[in-house]
Short mmCIF file of C-alpha atoms and ligand atoms in Angstrom, two decimals:
data_model
loop_
_atom_site.label_atom_id
_atom_site.label_comp_id
_atom_site.label_asym_id
_atom_site.label_seq_id
_atom_site.Cartn_x
_atom_site.Cartn_y
_atom_site.Cartn_z
CA MET P 1 187.17 45.42 29.18
CA LYS P 2 187.12 41.91 27.77
CA LYS P 3 186.36 38.54 29.37
CA ILE P 4 188.12 35.49 27.99
CA SER P 5 187.89 31.81 28.96
CA ILE P 6 190.92 29.58 28.56
CA PHE P 7 189.27 26.34 27.64
CA ASN P 8 189.97 22.83 26.44
CA GLN P 9 188.35 19.87 28.13
CA LYS P 10 191.59 17.92 27.79
CA GLY P 11 193.83 18.13 30.83
CA GLY P 12 197.54 18.90 30.66
CA VAL P 13 197.44 20.88 27.40
CA GLY P 14 198.79 24.12 28.87
CA LYS P 15 195.65 26.04 29.86
CA THR P 16 196.95 27.05 33.25
CA THR P 17 200.48 27.78 32.04
CA THR P 18 199.06 29.99 29.29
CA ASN P 19 196.71 31.73 31.67
CA ILE P 20 199.39 32.51 34.25
CA ASN P 21 201.94 33.77 31.77
CA LEU P 22 199.72 35.68 29.36
CA CYS P 23 198.09 37.47 32.29
CA ALA P 24 201.45 38.22 33.89
CA TYR P 25 202.78 39.81 30.71
CA LEU P 26 199.58 41.80 30.25
CA ALA P 27 199.84 43.05 33.84
CA MET P 28 203.47 43.97 33.27
CA GLU P 29 202.43 45.94 30.19
CA GLY P 30 200.22 47.99 32.46
CA TYR P 31 196.83 46.38 31.86
CA LYS P 32 194.72 45.71 34.90
CA VAL P 33 194.01 42.00 34.83
CA LEU P 34 191.73 39.76 36.86
CA VAL P 35 192.44 36.04 36.76
CA ILE P 36 189.54 33.83 37.76
CA ASP P 37 190.51 30.32 38.73
CA ILE P 38 187.51 28.09 38.25
CA ASP P 39 189.43 24.80 38.37
CA PRO P 40 189.20 23.01 41.75
CA GLN P 41 192.86 22.02 41.30
CA GLY P 42 193.74 25.64 41.93
CA ASN P 43 196.96 25.49 39.92
CA THR P 44 196.57 29.02 38.63
CA THR P 45 196.06 30.25 42.17
CA SER P 46 199.21 28.62 43.52
CA GLY P 47 201.16 29.29 40.33
CA LEU P 48 200.61 33.00 40.92
CA GLY P 49 202.06 32.77 44.40
CA ILE P 50 198.89 32.49 46.47
CA ASP P 51 199.00 30.13 49.42
CA LYS P 52 195.72 28.23 49.14
CA ARG P 53 195.79 27.23 52.83
CA SER P 54 195.65 30.89 53.83
CA LEU P 55 192.44 31.55 51.90
CA GLU P 56 189.23 31.97 53.82
CA MET P 57 187.10 32.23 50.72
CA SER P 58 187.36 31.15 47.12
CA MET P 59 185.35 30.79 43.92
CA TYR P 60 183.38 28.15 45.79
CA ASP P 61 181.71 30.89 47.83
CA ILE P 62 180.95 32.89 44.68
CA LEU P 63 179.19 30.01 42.99
CA THR P 64 177.28 28.65 45.97
CA SER P 65 176.32 31.69 48.07
CA SER P 66 175.60 35.39 47.78
CA THR P 67 179.25 36.31 48.48
CA PRO P 68 180.23 39.19 46.16
CA MET P 69 183.36 38.97 43.97
CA GLU P 70 185.11 41.80 45.80
CA ASP P 71 185.17 39.69 48.98
CA ILE P 72 187.33 36.98 47.46
CA ILE P 73 189.57 38.84 44.99
CA VAL P 74 193.15 39.10 46.18
CA GLN P 75 195.78 41.44 44.83
CA SER P 76 198.94 39.76 43.60
CA GLN P 77 201.97 40.34 45.81
CA ILE P 78 204.32 39.80 42.91
CA LEU P 79 202.87 41.90 40.10
CA GLU P 80 201.13 45.20 40.26
CA ASN P 81 197.90 45.28 38.20
CA LEU P 82 197.26 41.58 38.70
CA TYR P 83 194.29 40.36 40.72
CA ILE P 84 193.17 36.82 41.42
CA ALA P 85 189.84 35.24 42.25
CA PRO P 86 191.30 32.07 43.77
CA SER P 87 190.18 28.50 43.81
CA LYS P 88 190.83 25.56 46.05
CA MET P 89 189.70 21.97 46.28
CA GLU P 90 186.37 22.79 47.91
CA LEU P 91 185.28 24.16 44.52
CA ALA P 92 184.80 20.56 43.40
CA GLY P 93 181.78 20.42 45.72
CA ALA P 94 180.23 23.43 44.01
CA GLU P 95 179.36 21.36 40.92
CA VAL P 96 176.92 19.27 42.92
CA GLU P 97 175.45 22.21 44.83
CA MET P 98 175.01 24.22 41.63
CA THR P 99 173.01 21.54 39.86
CA MET P 100 170.24 22.24 42.35
CA SER P 101 170.12 25.99 41.85
CA GLU P 102 168.07 27.80 39.30
CA ASN P 103 169.97 29.70 36.60
CA ARG P 104 173.04 27.65 37.45
CA GLU P 105 174.70 28.45 34.11
CA ILE P 106 174.72 32.22 34.62
CA ILE P 107 175.90 32.54 38.21
CA LEU P 108 179.41 33.68 37.28
CA LYS P 109 178.17 36.00 34.55
CA ASN P 110 175.92 37.77 37.04
CA LYS P 111 178.54 37.94 39.79
CA LEU P 112 181.10 39.45 37.42
CA LYS P 113 178.86 42.41 36.66
CA GLU P 114 179.76 43.87 40.06
CA VAL P 115 183.46 44.13 39.27
CA GLU P 116 184.11 43.73 35.56
CA ASN P 117 184.42 47.39 34.75
CA ASP P 118 187.36 47.70 37.13
CA TYR P 119 189.56 45.64 34.78
CA ASP P 120 190.99 45.75 31.27
CA PHE P 121 191.01 41.97 30.91
CA ILE P 122 189.38 39.14 32.81
CA PHE P 123 190.70 35.64 32.16
CA ILE P 124 188.94 32.52 33.38
CA ASP P 125 190.99 29.34 33.74
CA CYS P 126 188.66 26.39 33.12
CA PRO P 127 188.88 22.89 34.57
CA PRO P 128 189.50 19.97 32.19
CA SER P 129 185.82 19.11 31.80
CA LEU P 130 182.65 20.11 29.99
CA GLY P 131 180.70 20.44 33.24
CA ILE P 132 178.82 23.27 34.87
CA LEU P 133 182.01 25.14 35.91
CA SER P 134 183.20 25.39 32.31
CA ILE P 135 179.69 26.28 31.14
CA ASN P 136 179.64 29.14 33.65
CA ALA P 137 182.98 30.36 32.34
CA LEU P 138 181.89 30.21 28.69
CA THR P 139 178.59 31.90 29.46
CA ALA P 140 180.36 34.75 31.23
CA SER P 141 182.95 35.29 28.47
CA GLU P 142 183.11 37.19 25.23
CA SER P 143 185.64 34.80 23.76
CA VAL P 144 187.51 31.53 24.21
CA LEU P 145 191.25 31.03 23.96
CA ILE P 146 192.07 27.41 23.18
CA PRO P 147 195.48 25.91 23.92
CA ILE P 148 196.19 22.76 21.91
CA GLN P 149 199.09 20.48 22.71
CA SER P 150 201.29 19.54 19.76
CA GLU P 151 200.87 15.80 19.95
CA PHE P 152 199.60 13.02 17.75
CA TYR P 153 196.05 13.14 19.12
CA ALA P 154 195.90 16.94 19.17
CA LEU P 155 192.62 17.19 17.27
CA GLU P 156 190.96 14.39 19.16
CA GLY P 157 188.29 15.97 21.31
CA VAL P 158 188.31 19.21 19.30
CA GLY P 159 184.92 18.31 17.79
CA GLN P 160 183.49 17.96 21.27
CA LEU P 161 185.09 21.23 22.31
CA ILE P 162 183.50 23.04 19.36
CA ASN P 163 180.15 21.39 20.09
CA THR P 164 180.28 22.74 23.62
CA ILE P 165 181.07 26.23 22.39
CA GLN P 166 178.19 25.98 19.85
CA LEU P 167 175.83 24.74 22.51
CA VAL P 168 176.66 27.68 24.78
CA LYS P 169 176.34 30.05 21.82
CA ARG P 170 172.90 28.74 20.94
CA SER P 171 171.41 28.71 24.39
CA LEU P 172 173.26 31.05 26.71
CA ASN P 173 175.70 33.40 25.03
CA LYS P 174 175.11 34.09 21.36
CA ASN P 175 178.10 36.42 21.03
CA LEU P 176 180.71 33.93 22.20
CA ASP P 177 183.66 34.06 19.82
CA ILE P 178 186.92 32.15 19.42
CA GLU P 179 189.68 34.49 20.57
CA GLY P 180 192.50 32.34 19.28
CA VAL P 181 194.16 28.95 19.26
CA VAL P 182 197.67 28.51 20.59
CA MET P 183 199.86 25.48 20.04
CA THR P 184 201.70 24.45 23.19
CA MET P 185 204.64 22.15 23.91
CA TYR P 186 205.63 22.65 20.32
CA ASP P 187 208.89 21.37 18.88
CA ALA P 188 209.57 23.03 15.53
CA ARG P 189 212.32 20.50 14.76
CA THR P 190 209.97 17.55 14.56
CA ASN P 191 207.77 16.59 11.64
CA LEU P 192 205.04 15.68 14.08
CA SER P 193 204.76 19.20 15.48
CA ASN P 194 204.74 20.66 11.98
CA GLU P 195 202.07 18.24 10.80
CA VAL P 196 199.94 18.90 13.86
CA TYR P 197 200.30 22.63 13.28
CA SER P 198 199.03 22.37 9.70
CA GLU P 199 196.14 20.14 10.79
CA VAL P 200 195.12 22.64 13.44
CA LYS P 201 195.57 25.47 10.95
CA LYS P 202 193.29 23.72 8.48
CA TYR P 203 190.64 23.44 11.14
CA PHE P 204 190.88 26.84 12.86
CA LYS P 205 192.38 28.89 9.99
CA ASP P 206 193.50 32.38 10.97
CA LYS P 207 192.36 31.87 14.55
CA VAL P 208 195.67 30.05 15.15
CA TYR P 209 198.35 32.31 16.60
CA GLU P 210 201.60 32.47 14.67
CA THR P 211 203.39 32.16 17.99
CA SER P 212 203.65 28.61 19.31
CA ILE P 213 204.86 27.79 22.80
CA PRO P 214 207.83 25.40 22.86
CA ARG P 215 208.30 22.68 25.40
CA ASN P 216 210.50 24.39 27.96
CA ILE P 217 211.43 23.03 31.36
CA ARG P 218 211.58 26.51 32.92
CA LEU P 219 207.85 26.93 32.24
CA ALA P 220 207.18 23.74 34.19
CA GLU P 221 209.46 24.78 37.08
CA ALA P 222 208.18 28.32 37.63
CA PRO P 223 204.80 27.42 39.25
CA SER P 224 206.49 25.54 42.08
CA PHE P 225 208.05 28.88 43.06
CA GLY P 226 204.70 30.63 42.68
CA LEU P 227 206.10 32.75 39.86
CA PRO P 228 205.13 33.51 36.29
CA ILE P 229 207.95 32.92 33.84
CA LEU P 230 208.76 36.62 33.50
CA LEU P 231 209.81 36.73 37.15
CA TYR P 232 211.43 33.31 37.18
CA ASP P 233 213.57 33.37 34.06
CA ASP P 234 212.64 36.07 31.62
CA LYS P 235 215.34 35.12 29.13
CA CYS P 236 214.38 31.51 28.50
CA LYS P 237 212.64 30.33 25.32
CA GLY P 238 209.37 29.82 27.20
CA ALA P 239 209.40 33.41 28.42
CA GLU P 240 210.20 34.76 24.96
CA SER P 241 207.34 32.82 23.44
CA TYR P 242 204.76 33.99 25.98
CA ALA P 243 205.97 37.58 25.59
CA GLN P 244 205.49 37.20 21.84
CA LEU P 245 202.07 35.60 22.28
CA THR P 246 201.07 38.56 24.43
CA GLU P 247 202.08 40.94 21.62
CA GLU P 248 200.06 38.94 19.13
CA PHE P 249 197.10 38.80 21.48
CA LEU P 250 197.20 42.57 21.93
CA LYS P 251 197.52 43.17 18.21
CA ARG P 252 194.27 41.27 17.67
CA GLN P 253 192.58 43.56 20.17
CA GLY P 254 193.55 46.40 17.91
CA VAL P 255 195.52 48.11 20.63
CA LYS P 256 199.11 49.20 20.47
CA ASN P 257 201.56 47.51 22.77
CA ILE P 258 202.16 50.13 25.42
CA GLY P 259 205.31 48.50 26.79
N1 ADP U 1 205.38 24.72 27.20
C1 ADP U 1 205.58 23.87 28.22
N2 ADP U 1 206.78 23.28 28.39
C2 ADP U 1 206.99 22.41 29.40
N3 ADP U 1 206.07 22.06 30.30
C3 ADP U 1 204.84 22.61 30.19
C4 ADP U 1 204.53 23.55 29.15
N4 ADP U 1 203.24 23.92 29.29
C5 ADP U 1 202.76 23.27 30.35
N5 ADP U 1 203.72 22.47 30.90
C6 ADP U 1 203.57 21.59 32.05
O1 ADP U 1 202.63 20.57 31.69
C7 ADP U 1 201.72 20.32 32.74
C8 ADP U 1 200.29 20.64 32.30
O2 ADP U 1 200.20 22.02 32.00
P1 ADP U 1 198.99 22.91 32.50
O3 ADP U 1 199.26 24.31 32.05
O4 ADP U 1 198.76 22.71 33.95
O5 ADP U 1 197.81 22.28 31.66
P2 ADP U 1 196.21 22.32 31.90
O6 ADP U 1 195.89 23.54 32.70
O7 ADP U 1 195.64 22.35 30.53
O8 ADP U 1 195.87 21.06 32.62
C9 ADP U 1 202.19 21.16 33.92
O9 ADP U 1 203.03 20.40 34.73
C10 ADP U 1 202.98 22.28 33.24
O10 ADP U 1 203.98 22.79 34.09
MG1 MG U 2 194.83 23.78 34.45
#
């Protein structure tokens, strides 16, 4: 069992797309995966085919009351082995409520203890902020997977991101590790993408995955159908790249691909 946060305080860099698709491929490979959506936007929740309006409870209840995880986890209707702890807009209110509670940084970590051994992987999709929701995710995780968009300002904000990880390491979770860094919306034909890749490589060294995710319209379309790319268009470039990233991810775990 391993718990991994998908984190970058910048919005729109591909956190949710990476979470949805990496988890879907892992589930397809036969791993039992729990996806925790801790972003009030709830894009992971809807992108995995869950109708947010139908939810009675969400991560909000986990973080603000004694509700146990098993009460909110829903089984995916589209992929066996995939489970979701959903989020909806009300989660935005949790930030304020949590600032009043004691031990507010370790609520998620403690709640996960009840269920974590039921899964092979637990992925937490963070909101685009350095606030208490992200701190809870980082505190509950063994490692952080960082998507970085291949753009001119790619490394802007990375210092802050690393500071946050260091801060959590020092005070709350000394074993927190960087799982890997994945370049998203990458265009191998442009000098810019290549330059950004080498910059990121200089900074993160062998933490950077060899697989980069290209800009691919199918990846952007799939969530509106509530489908991961492997069920929407498993032959497109986006699907191929996430399948390859999954292989690389598994290799780093030291496990053989069982597919
Ligand atoms: N590789 C990609 N190619 C094309 N569009 C993408 C790609 N990755 C993400 N997107 C789109 O970009 C937007 C932001 O991506 P998202 O995964 O939601 O980022 P974040 O969770 O970091 O805010 C979404 O509309 C998403 O569909
Ligand atoms: Mg997101």
